[in-house]
GROMACS .gro file of C-alpha atoms in nm:
model
  365
    1UNK     CA    1   2.343  -3.358  16.728
    2UNK     CA    2   2.198  -3.571  16.444
    3UNK     CA    3   1.895  -3.697  16.634
    4UNK     CA    4   1.802  -3.365  16.731
    5UNK     CA    5   1.779  -3.247  16.400
    6UNK     CA    6   1.441  -3.406  16.321
    7UNK     CA    7   1.264  -3.235  16.612
    8UNK     CA    8   1.410  -2.895  16.546
    9UNK     CA    9   1.259  -2.940  16.172
   10UNK     CA   10   0.968  -3.039  16.315
   11UNK     CA   11   0.912  -2.795  16.530
   12UNK     CA   12   1.033  -2.515  16.298
   13UNK     CA   13   0.718  -2.672  16.039
   14UNK     CA   14   0.459  -2.687  16.306
   15UNK     CA   15   0.556  -2.324  16.396
   16UNK     CA   16   0.536  -2.218  16.044
   17UNK     CA   17   0.180  -2.399  15.995
   18UNK     CA   18   0.012  -2.244  16.282
   19UNK     CA   19   0.114  -1.882  16.180
   20UNK     CA   20  -0.017  -2.013  15.862
   21UNK     CA   21  -0.352  -2.108  16.038
   22UNK     CA   22  -0.367  -1.797  16.306
   23UNK     CA   23  -0.313  -1.580  15.959
   24UNK     CA   24  -0.611  -1.779  15.767
   25UNK     CA   25  -0.837  -1.772  16.064
   26UNK     CA   26  -0.810  -1.376  16.067
   27UNK     CA   27  -0.871  -1.384  15.655
   28UNK     CA   28  -1.178  -1.591  15.661
   29UNK     CA   29  -1.363  -1.434  15.959
   30UNK     CA   30  -1.362  -1.102  15.725
   31UNK     CA   31  -1.474  -1.272  15.445
   32UNK     CA   32  -1.862  -1.276  15.395
   33UNK     CA   33  -2.089  -1.441  15.118
   34UNK     CA   34  -2.091  -1.130  14.943
   35UNK     CA   35  -1.707  -1.073  14.894
   36UNK     CA   36  -1.673  -1.394  14.701
   37UNK     CA   37  -1.892  -1.227  14.413
   38UNK     CA   38  -1.927  -1.411  14.093
   39UNK     CA   39  -2.092  -1.294  13.789
   40UNK     CA   40  -2.057  -0.926  13.925
   41UNK     CA   41  -1.956  -0.760  13.563
   42UNK     CA   42  -2.194  -0.465  13.555
   43UNK     CA   43  -2.520  -0.534  13.329
   44UNK     CA   44  -2.853  -0.407  13.294
   45UNK     CA   45  -3.166  -0.633  13.268
   46UNK     CA   46  -3.355  -0.544  12.907
   47UNK     CA   47  -3.634  -0.827  12.940
   48UNK     CA   48  -3.760  -1.146  13.150
   49UNK     CA   49  -3.965  -1.415  12.990
   50UNK     CA   50  -4.099  -1.665  13.284
   51UNK     CA   51  -3.766  -1.743  13.484
   52UNK     CA   52  -3.531  -1.646  13.150
   53UNK     CA   53  -3.342  -1.283  13.152
   54UNK     CA   54  -3.188  -1.108  12.885
   55UNK     CA   55  -2.896  -0.867  12.969
   56UNK     CA   56  -2.697  -0.607  12.841
   57UNK     CA   57  -2.344  -0.594  12.984
   58UNK     CA   58  -2.217  -0.241  13.024
   59UNK     CA   59  -1.903  -0.117  12.812
   60UNK     CA   60  -1.567  -0.145  12.927
   61UNK     CA   61  -1.416   0.025  12.594
   62UNK     CA   62  -1.501   0.190  12.261
   63UNK     CA   63  -1.735  -0.053  12.053
   64UNK     CA   64  -1.508  -0.182  11.788
   65UNK     CA   65  -1.761  -0.490  11.684
   66UNK     CA   66  -2.048  -0.365  11.565
   67UNK     CA   67  -2.266  -0.678  11.575
   68UNK     CA   68  -2.360  -0.750  11.898
   69UNK     CA   69  -2.318  -1.088  12.028
   70UNK     CA   70  -2.556  -1.295  12.258
   71UNK     CA   71  -2.413  -1.543  12.519
   72UNK     CA   72  -2.562  -1.860  12.620
   73UNK     CA   73  -2.417  -2.053  12.860
   74UNK     CA   74  -2.603  -2.455  12.955
   75UNK     CA   75  -2.848  -2.554  13.200
   76UNK     CA   76  -2.593  -2.765  13.402
   77UNK     CA   77  -2.393  -2.538  13.593
   78UNK     CA   78  -2.448  -2.117  13.575
   79UNK     CA   79  -2.286  -1.843  13.312
   80UNK     CA   80  -2.101  -1.727  13.606
   81UNK     CA   81  -1.815  -1.972  13.479
   82UNK     CA   82  -1.773  -1.747  13.212
   83UNK     CA   83  -1.744  -1.402  13.467
   84UNK     CA   84  -1.596  -1.592  13.760
   85UNK     CA   85  -1.415  -1.239  13.871
   86UNK     CA   86  -1.229  -0.947  13.706
   87UNK     CA   87  -0.902  -1.089  13.649
   88UNK     CA   88  -1.044  -1.454  13.516
   89UNK     CA   89  -1.326  -1.369  13.307
   90UNK     CA   90  -1.457  -1.408  12.960
   91UNK     CA   91  -1.703  -1.140  12.961
   92UNK     CA   92  -1.427  -0.890  13.107
   93UNK     CA   93  -1.243  -0.926  12.858
   94UNK     CA   94  -1.469  -0.956  12.542
   95UNK     CA   95  -1.599  -0.668  12.665
   96UNK     CA   96  -1.262  -0.499  12.676
   97UNK     CA   97  -1.196  -0.579  12.323
   98UNK     CA   98  -1.508  -0.352  12.197
   99UNK     CA   99  -1.778  -0.581  12.167
  100UNK     CA  100  -2.140  -0.525  12.235
  101UNK     CA  101  -2.209  -0.821  12.458
  102UNK     CA  102  -2.548  -0.973  12.571
  103UNK     CA  103  -2.629  -1.258  12.825
  104UNK     CA  104  -2.916  -1.510  12.831
  105UNK     CA  105  -2.949  -1.632  13.182
  106UNK     CA  106  -3.185  -1.968  13.231
  107UNK     CA  107  -3.219  -1.866  13.601
  108UNK     CA  108  -3.280  -2.168  13.849
  109UNK     CA  109  -3.511  -2.385  13.698
  110UNK     CA  110  -3.685  -2.642  13.979
  111UNK     CA  111  -3.988  -2.873  13.917
  112UNK     CA  112  -4.202  -2.588  13.777
  113UNK     CA  113  -3.989  -2.636  13.477
  114UNK     CA  114  -4.062  -3.020  13.467
  115UNK     CA  115  -4.207  -3.012  13.078
  116UNK     CA  116  -3.943  -2.740  12.924
  117UNK     CA  117  -3.757  -2.918  12.633
  118UNK     CA  118  -3.504  -2.776  12.420
  119UNK     CA  119  -3.746  -2.704  12.172
  120UNK     CA  120  -3.857  -2.403  12.404
  121UNK     CA  121  -3.467  -2.305  12.545
  122UNK     CA  122  -3.397  -2.268  12.128
  123UNK     CA  123  -3.736  -2.171  11.962
  124UNK     CA  124  -3.911  -1.969  12.231
  125UNK     CA  125  -3.589  -1.827  12.470
  126UNK     CA  126  -3.327  -1.812  12.231
  127UNK     CA  127  -3.560  -1.654  11.968
  128UNK     CA  128  -3.716  -1.383  12.164
  129UNK     CA  129  -3.403  -1.285  12.275
  130UNK     CA  130  -3.215  -1.258  11.939
  131UNK     CA  131  -3.549  -1.051  11.865
  132UNK     CA  132  -3.510  -0.848  12.110
  133UNK     CA  133  -3.136  -0.788  12.097
  134UNK     CA  134  -3.257  -0.695  11.698
  135UNK     CA  135  -3.462  -0.445  11.801
  136UNK     CA  136  -3.279  -0.293  12.058
  137UNK     CA  137  -3.025  -0.235  11.813
  138UNK     CA  138  -3.138  -0.229  11.485
  139UNK     CA  139  -2.978  -0.481  11.360
  140UNK     CA  140  -3.161  -0.789  11.172
  141UNK     CA  141  -2.886  -1.049  11.224
  142UNK     CA  142  -2.651  -1.086  11.532
  143UNK     CA  143  -2.362  -1.350  11.648
  144UNK     CA  144  -2.393  -1.601  11.877
  145UNK     CA  145  -2.150  -1.724  12.185
  146UNK     CA  146  -2.267  -2.074  12.338
  147UNK     CA  147  -2.095  -2.249  12.538
  148UNK     CA  148  -2.093  -2.637  12.615
  149UNK     CA  149  -2.473  -2.697  12.617
  150UNK     CA  150  -2.600  -2.363  12.521
  151UNK     CA  151  -2.336  -2.418  12.220
  152UNK     CA  152  -2.583  -2.665  12.102
  153UNK     CA  153  -2.863  -2.501  12.157
  154UNK     CA  154  -2.691  -2.170  11.959
  155UNK     CA  155  -2.596  -2.436  11.695
  156UNK     CA  156  -2.924  -2.546  11.672
  157UNK     CA  157  -3.105  -2.243  11.664
  158UNK     CA  158  -2.840  -2.134  11.362
  159UNK     CA  159  -2.964  -2.418  11.189
  160UNK     CA  160  -3.345  -2.339  11.196
  161UNK     CA  161  -3.307  -1.973  11.201
  162UNK     CA  162  -2.995  -1.892  10.951
  163UNK     CA  163  -3.170  -1.559  10.873
  164UNK     CA  164  -3.125  -1.428  11.232
  165UNK     CA  165  -2.720  -1.557  11.257
  166UNK     CA  166  -2.472  -1.318  11.136
  167UNK     CA  167  -2.136  -1.512  11.312
  168UNK     CA  168  -2.191  -1.841  11.517
  169UNK     CA  169  -1.894  -1.887  11.771
  170UNK     CA  170  -1.852  -2.219  11.999
  171UNK     CA  171  -1.671  -2.306  12.289
  172UNK     CA  172  -1.627  -2.655  12.422
  173UNK     CA  173  -1.951  -2.792  12.248
  174UNK     CA  174  -2.043  -3.123  12.155
  175UNK     CA  175  -2.145  -3.214  11.811
  176UNK     CA  176  -2.062  -3.604  11.772
  177UNK     CA  177  -2.127  -3.739  12.066
  178UNK     CA  178  -1.986  -4.047  12.013
  179UNK     CA  179  -1.671  -3.895  11.885
  180UNK     CA  180  -1.462  -3.983  12.170
  181UNK     CA  181  -1.452  -4.350  12.081
  182UNK     CA  182  -1.174  -4.208  11.816
  183UNK     CA  183  -1.013  -3.975  12.088
  184UNK     CA  184  -0.633  -4.118  12.138
  185UNK     CA  185  -0.660  -3.960  12.479
  186UNK     CA  186  -0.806  -4.282  12.734
  187UNK     CA  187  -0.906  -4.035  12.968
  188UNK     CA  188  -1.141  -3.840  12.747
  189UNK     CA  189  -1.493  -3.905  12.719
  190UNK     CA  190  -1.586  -4.136  13.042
  191UNK     CA  191  -1.906  -3.912  13.097
  192UNK     CA  192  -2.024  -4.013  12.737
  193UNK     CA  193  -1.918  -4.350  12.810
  194UNK     CA  194  -2.126  -4.348  13.144
  195UNK     CA  195  -2.437  -4.159  12.977
  196UNK     CA  196  -2.439  -4.426  12.705
  197UNK     CA  197  -2.419  -4.676  12.909
  198UNK     CA  198  -2.717  -4.581  13.105
  199UNK     CA  199  -3.064  -4.750  13.074
  200UNK     CA  200  -3.327  -4.522  12.904
  201UNK     CA  201  -3.584  -4.626  13.165
  202UNK     CA  202  -3.347  -4.559  13.436
  203UNK     CA  203  -3.314  -4.173  13.289
  204UNK     CA  204  -3.708  -4.142  13.264
  205UNK     CA  205  -3.762  -4.259  13.637
  206UNK     CA  206  -3.485  -3.993  13.799
  207UNK     CA  207  -3.672  -3.771  13.608
  208UNK     CA  208  -3.999  -3.858  13.688
  209UNK     CA  209  -3.927  -3.852  14.054
  210UNK     CA  210  -3.733  -3.535  14.059
  211UNK     CA  211  -3.891  -3.333  13.790
  212UNK     CA  212  -3.535  -3.311  13.620
  213UNK     CA  213  -3.175  -3.350  13.688
  214UNK     CA  214  -3.057  -3.234  14.057
  215UNK     CA  215  -2.805  -2.997  14.064
  216UNK     CA  216  -2.619  -3.215  14.334
  217UNK     CA  217  -2.667  -3.535  14.110
  218UNK     CA  218  -2.510  -3.391  13.839
  219UNK     CA  219  -2.204  -3.243  14.092
  220UNK     CA  220  -2.133  -3.574  14.239
  221UNK     CA  221  -2.142  -3.695  13.883
  222UNK     CA  222  -1.835  -3.465  13.775
  223UNK     CA  223  -1.714  -3.502  14.164
  224UNK     CA  224  -1.667  -3.882  14.015
  225UNK     CA  225  -1.464  -3.822  13.731
  226UNK     CA  226  -1.188  -3.660  13.887
  227UNK     CA  227  -1.176  -3.835  14.235
  228UNK     CA  228  -0.860  -3.783  14.395
  229UNK     CA  229  -0.887  -3.397  14.284
  230UNK     CA  230  -1.190  -3.415  14.483
  231UNK     CA  231  -1.045  -3.596  14.749
  232UNK     CA  232  -0.746  -3.375  14.825
  233UNK     CA  233  -0.883  -3.016  14.719
  234UNK     CA  234  -1.013  -2.922  15.082
  235UNK     CA  235  -0.701  -3.086  15.267
  236UNK     CA  236  -0.424  -2.985  15.001
  237UNK     CA  237  -0.536  -2.713  14.783
  238UNK     CA  238  -0.706  -2.505  15.003
  239UNK     CA  239  -0.404  -2.541  15.264
  240UNK     CA  240  -0.156  -2.421  14.997
  241UNK     CA  241  -0.351  -2.079  14.952
  242UNK     CA  242  -0.557  -2.022  15.264
  243UNK     CA  243  -0.333  -1.726  15.404
  244UNK     CA  244  -0.277  -1.590  15.063
  245UNK     CA  245  -0.603  -1.331  15.047
  246UNK     CA  246  -0.607  -1.322  14.637
  247UNK     CA  247  -0.534  -1.707  14.619
  248UNK     CA  248  -0.798  -1.791  14.864
  249UNK     CA  249  -1.061  -1.599  14.668
  250UNK     CA  250  -0.955  -1.751  14.343
  251UNK     CA  251  -1.087  -2.103  14.528
  252UNK     CA  252  -1.392  -1.991  14.731
  253UNK     CA  253  -1.497  -1.818  14.386
  254UNK     CA  254  -1.465  -2.148  14.200
  255UNK     CA  255  -1.627  -2.297  14.502
  256UNK     CA  256  -1.899  -2.147  14.491
  257UNK     CA  257  -1.990  -2.176  14.113
  258UNK     CA  258  -1.963  -2.528  14.156
  259UNK     CA  259  -2.195  -2.497  14.449
  260UNK     CA  260  -2.463  -2.310  14.249
  261UNK     CA  261  -2.585  -2.586  14.006
  262UNK     CA  262  -2.980  -2.574  13.928
  263UNK     CA  263  -3.150  -2.841  13.830
  264UNK     CA  264  -3.158  -2.930  13.443
  265UNK     CA  265  -3.551  -2.925  13.332
  266UNK     CA  266  -3.725  -3.243  13.258
  267UNK     CA  267  -3.798  -3.362  12.963
  268UNK     CA  268  -3.481  -3.103  12.835
  269UNK     CA  269  -3.237  -3.371  13.002
  270UNK     CA  270  -3.420  -3.647  12.865
  271UNK     CA  271  -3.360  -3.503  12.513
  272UNK     CA  272  -3.007  -3.428  12.630
  273UNK     CA  273  -2.940  -3.769  12.753
  274UNK     CA  274  -3.109  -4.002  12.536
  275UNK     CA  275  -3.156  -3.774  12.199
  276UNK     CA  276  -2.791  -3.649  12.191
  277UNK     CA  277  -2.583  -3.869  12.447
  278UNK     CA  278  -2.721  -4.193  12.384
  279UNK     CA  279  -2.859  -4.176  12.007
  280UNK     CA  280  -2.602  -3.899  11.912
  281UNK     CA  281  -2.906  -3.724  11.649
  282UNK     CA  282  -2.751  -3.435  11.622
  283UNK     CA  283  -2.523  -3.629  11.407
  284UNK     CA  284  -2.731  -3.877  11.251
  285UNK     CA  285  -2.967  -3.638  11.128
  286UNK     CA  286  -3.258  -3.711  11.329
  287UNK     CA  287  -3.269  -3.441  11.581
  288UNK     CA  288  -3.592  -3.272  11.569
  289UNK     CA  289  -3.680  -2.960  11.749
  290UNK     CA  290  -4.065  -2.781  11.730
  291UNK     CA  291  -4.110  -3.038  11.442
  292UNK     CA  292  -3.845  -2.930  11.210
  293UNK     CA  293  -3.549  -3.141  11.166
  294UNK     CA  294  -3.186  -2.977  11.260
  295UNK     CA  295  -2.969  -2.978  10.955
  296UNK     CA  296  -2.639  -2.896  10.994
  297UNK     CA  297  -2.589  -2.846  10.665
  298UNK     CA  298  -2.853  -2.529  10.702
  299UNK     CA  299  -2.585  -2.343  10.886
  300UNK     CA  300  -2.427  -2.041  10.673
  301UNK     CA  301  -2.352  -1.804  10.929
  302UNK     CA  302  -1.936  -1.777  10.942
  303UNK     CA  303  -1.858  -2.013  11.253
  304UNK     CA  304  -1.561  -2.062  11.495
  305UNK     CA  305  -1.506  -2.366  11.703
  306UNK     CA  306  -1.300  -2.345  12.028
  307UNK     CA  307  -1.224  -2.644  12.199
  308UNK     CA  308  -0.969  -2.726  12.488
  309UNK     CA  309  -0.747  -3.028  12.434
  310UNK     CA  310  -0.733  -3.166  12.740
  311UNK     CA  311  -1.119  -3.135  12.798
  312UNK     CA  312  -1.233  -3.465  12.950
  313UNK     CA  313  -1.545  -3.372  12.964
  314UNK     CA  314  -1.608  -3.256  12.633
  315UNK     CA  315  -1.345  -3.437  12.453
  316UNK     CA  316  -1.161  -3.227  12.130
  317UNK     CA  317  -1.281  -3.482  11.898
  318UNK     CA  318  -1.661  -3.441  11.973
  319UNK     CA  319  -1.672  -3.057  11.906
  320UNK     CA  320  -1.435  -3.075  11.570
  321UNK     CA  321  -1.675  -3.367  11.432
  322UNK     CA  322  -1.859  -3.037  11.371
  323UNK     CA  323  -1.603  -2.887  11.035
  324UNK     CA  324  -1.749  -3.180  10.794
  325UNK     CA  325  -2.128  -3.141  10.844
  326UNK     CA  326  -2.142  -2.782  10.866
  327UNK     CA  327  -2.274  -2.577  10.522
  328UNK     CA  328  -2.093  -2.254  10.571
  329UNK     CA  329  -1.722  -2.259  10.449
  330UNK     CA  330  -1.611  -2.008  10.641
  331UNK     CA  331  -1.516  -2.231  10.901
  332UNK     CA  332  -1.242  -2.182  11.176
  333UNK     CA  333  -1.100  -2.378  11.460
  334UNK     CA  334  -0.909  -2.255  11.789
  335UNK     CA  335  -0.794  -2.515  11.969
  336UNK     CA  336  -0.665  -2.397  12.288
  337UNK     CA  337  -0.422  -2.607  12.578
  338UNK     CA  338  -0.650  -2.661  12.906
  339UNK     CA  339  -0.936  -2.831  13.015
  340UNK     CA  340  -1.301  -2.783  13.004
  341UNK     CA  341  -1.324  -2.522  13.305
  342UNK     CA  342  -0.972  -2.414  13.333
  343UNK     CA  343  -1.024  -2.247  12.942
  344UNK     CA  344  -1.219  -2.007  13.099
  345UNK     CA  345  -1.087  -1.949  13.485
  346UNK     CA  346  -0.690  -2.073  13.443
  347UNK     CA  347  -0.481  -1.779  13.466
  348UNK     CA  348  -0.267  -1.945  13.163
  349UNK     CA  349  -0.552  -1.913  12.924
  350UNK     CA  350  -0.680  -1.574  13.043
  351UNK     CA  351  -0.644  -1.371  12.655
  352UNK     CA  352  -0.593  -1.628  12.404
  353UNK     CA  353  -0.997  -1.705  12.426
  354UNK     CA  354  -1.120  -1.327  12.423
  355UNK     CA  355  -0.819  -1.217  12.195
  356UNK     CA  356  -0.887  -1.525  11.915
  357UNK     CA  357  -1.260  -1.480  11.942
  358UNK     CA  358  -1.268  -1.074  11.915
  359UNK     CA  359  -1.044  -1.083  11.606
  360UNK     CA  360  -1.212  -1.374  11.414
  361UNK     CA  361  -1.531  -1.127  11.517
  362UNK     CA  362  -1.370  -0.812  11.396
  363UNK     CA  363  -1.226  -0.989  11.090
  364UNK     CA  364  -1.610  -1.019  10.999
  365UNK     CA  365  -1.774  -0.759  11.124
   0.00000   0.00000   0.00000
């Protein structure tokens, strides 16, 4: 009898897997690309400048924070990470708490944006967006909400245009690009270490060849940072959820966001990698935009700094470094559990991030 038990177990497991795959096949056959919708929260186009677009989100609740909030994501990836799906969306959560939320969307840069610099993104595109938001709402100052590289852009803007910024909210934003050396977690800072190891001439050759940092190149870099996760997500993670439509859609939306990685404009990429990652100019006071030094001490707006405690891409130490450097005395930190992306899309973090931001803004409105 005992010799037959494994055979019965194997047969049962095979039948269970067959049923699961049949159900999965029916699910997948009915899913179209338009069903895997990311960034679907309703919004209205207000302004277009080159490929950059300014949107205003439609309200989902009575407005409780009067000062408009402009969201800026980075150039490495798309803003849709903050609006992945209805139940995992920082955008929807903030709208539900009564914010007047706006978005600057960088579009899909390619070789035609080869010569754009961070100067252009901060002093032209963000500035034009801020001016338009002020004109549309009747406010003379607004709040900036920056995510990752977008947080660096908004920090620079707040330092160069303090009269236009009422509040500054940063999430997973690097400030001191060398602070990972003091991070107690050894798995934090691999991206910083790798970038510092690059030869500047090789960075220049890469950008000159492609006209920027190809999105596929950056995707491979991030995949190599978590190699086992990258290798197993299709033959383990996907199999586990393939017969559950809700979980499968979660998986597909995340994959769609990961695949939608535009090229990073060339000259801006050189500044990002060489001036900031390698030379750490934002902290040592030598980073200049449009001929003006970016002095963090000039930032006078109340500032909220949110970072993820297990962020292996932007280590917490790199974000926390802002505190002693900033000019305002109204400075607040919110450390949250989770990783770089998990802070926005994890079911565990839903509500905590948006509630912390909304309450902080309401107290200063």
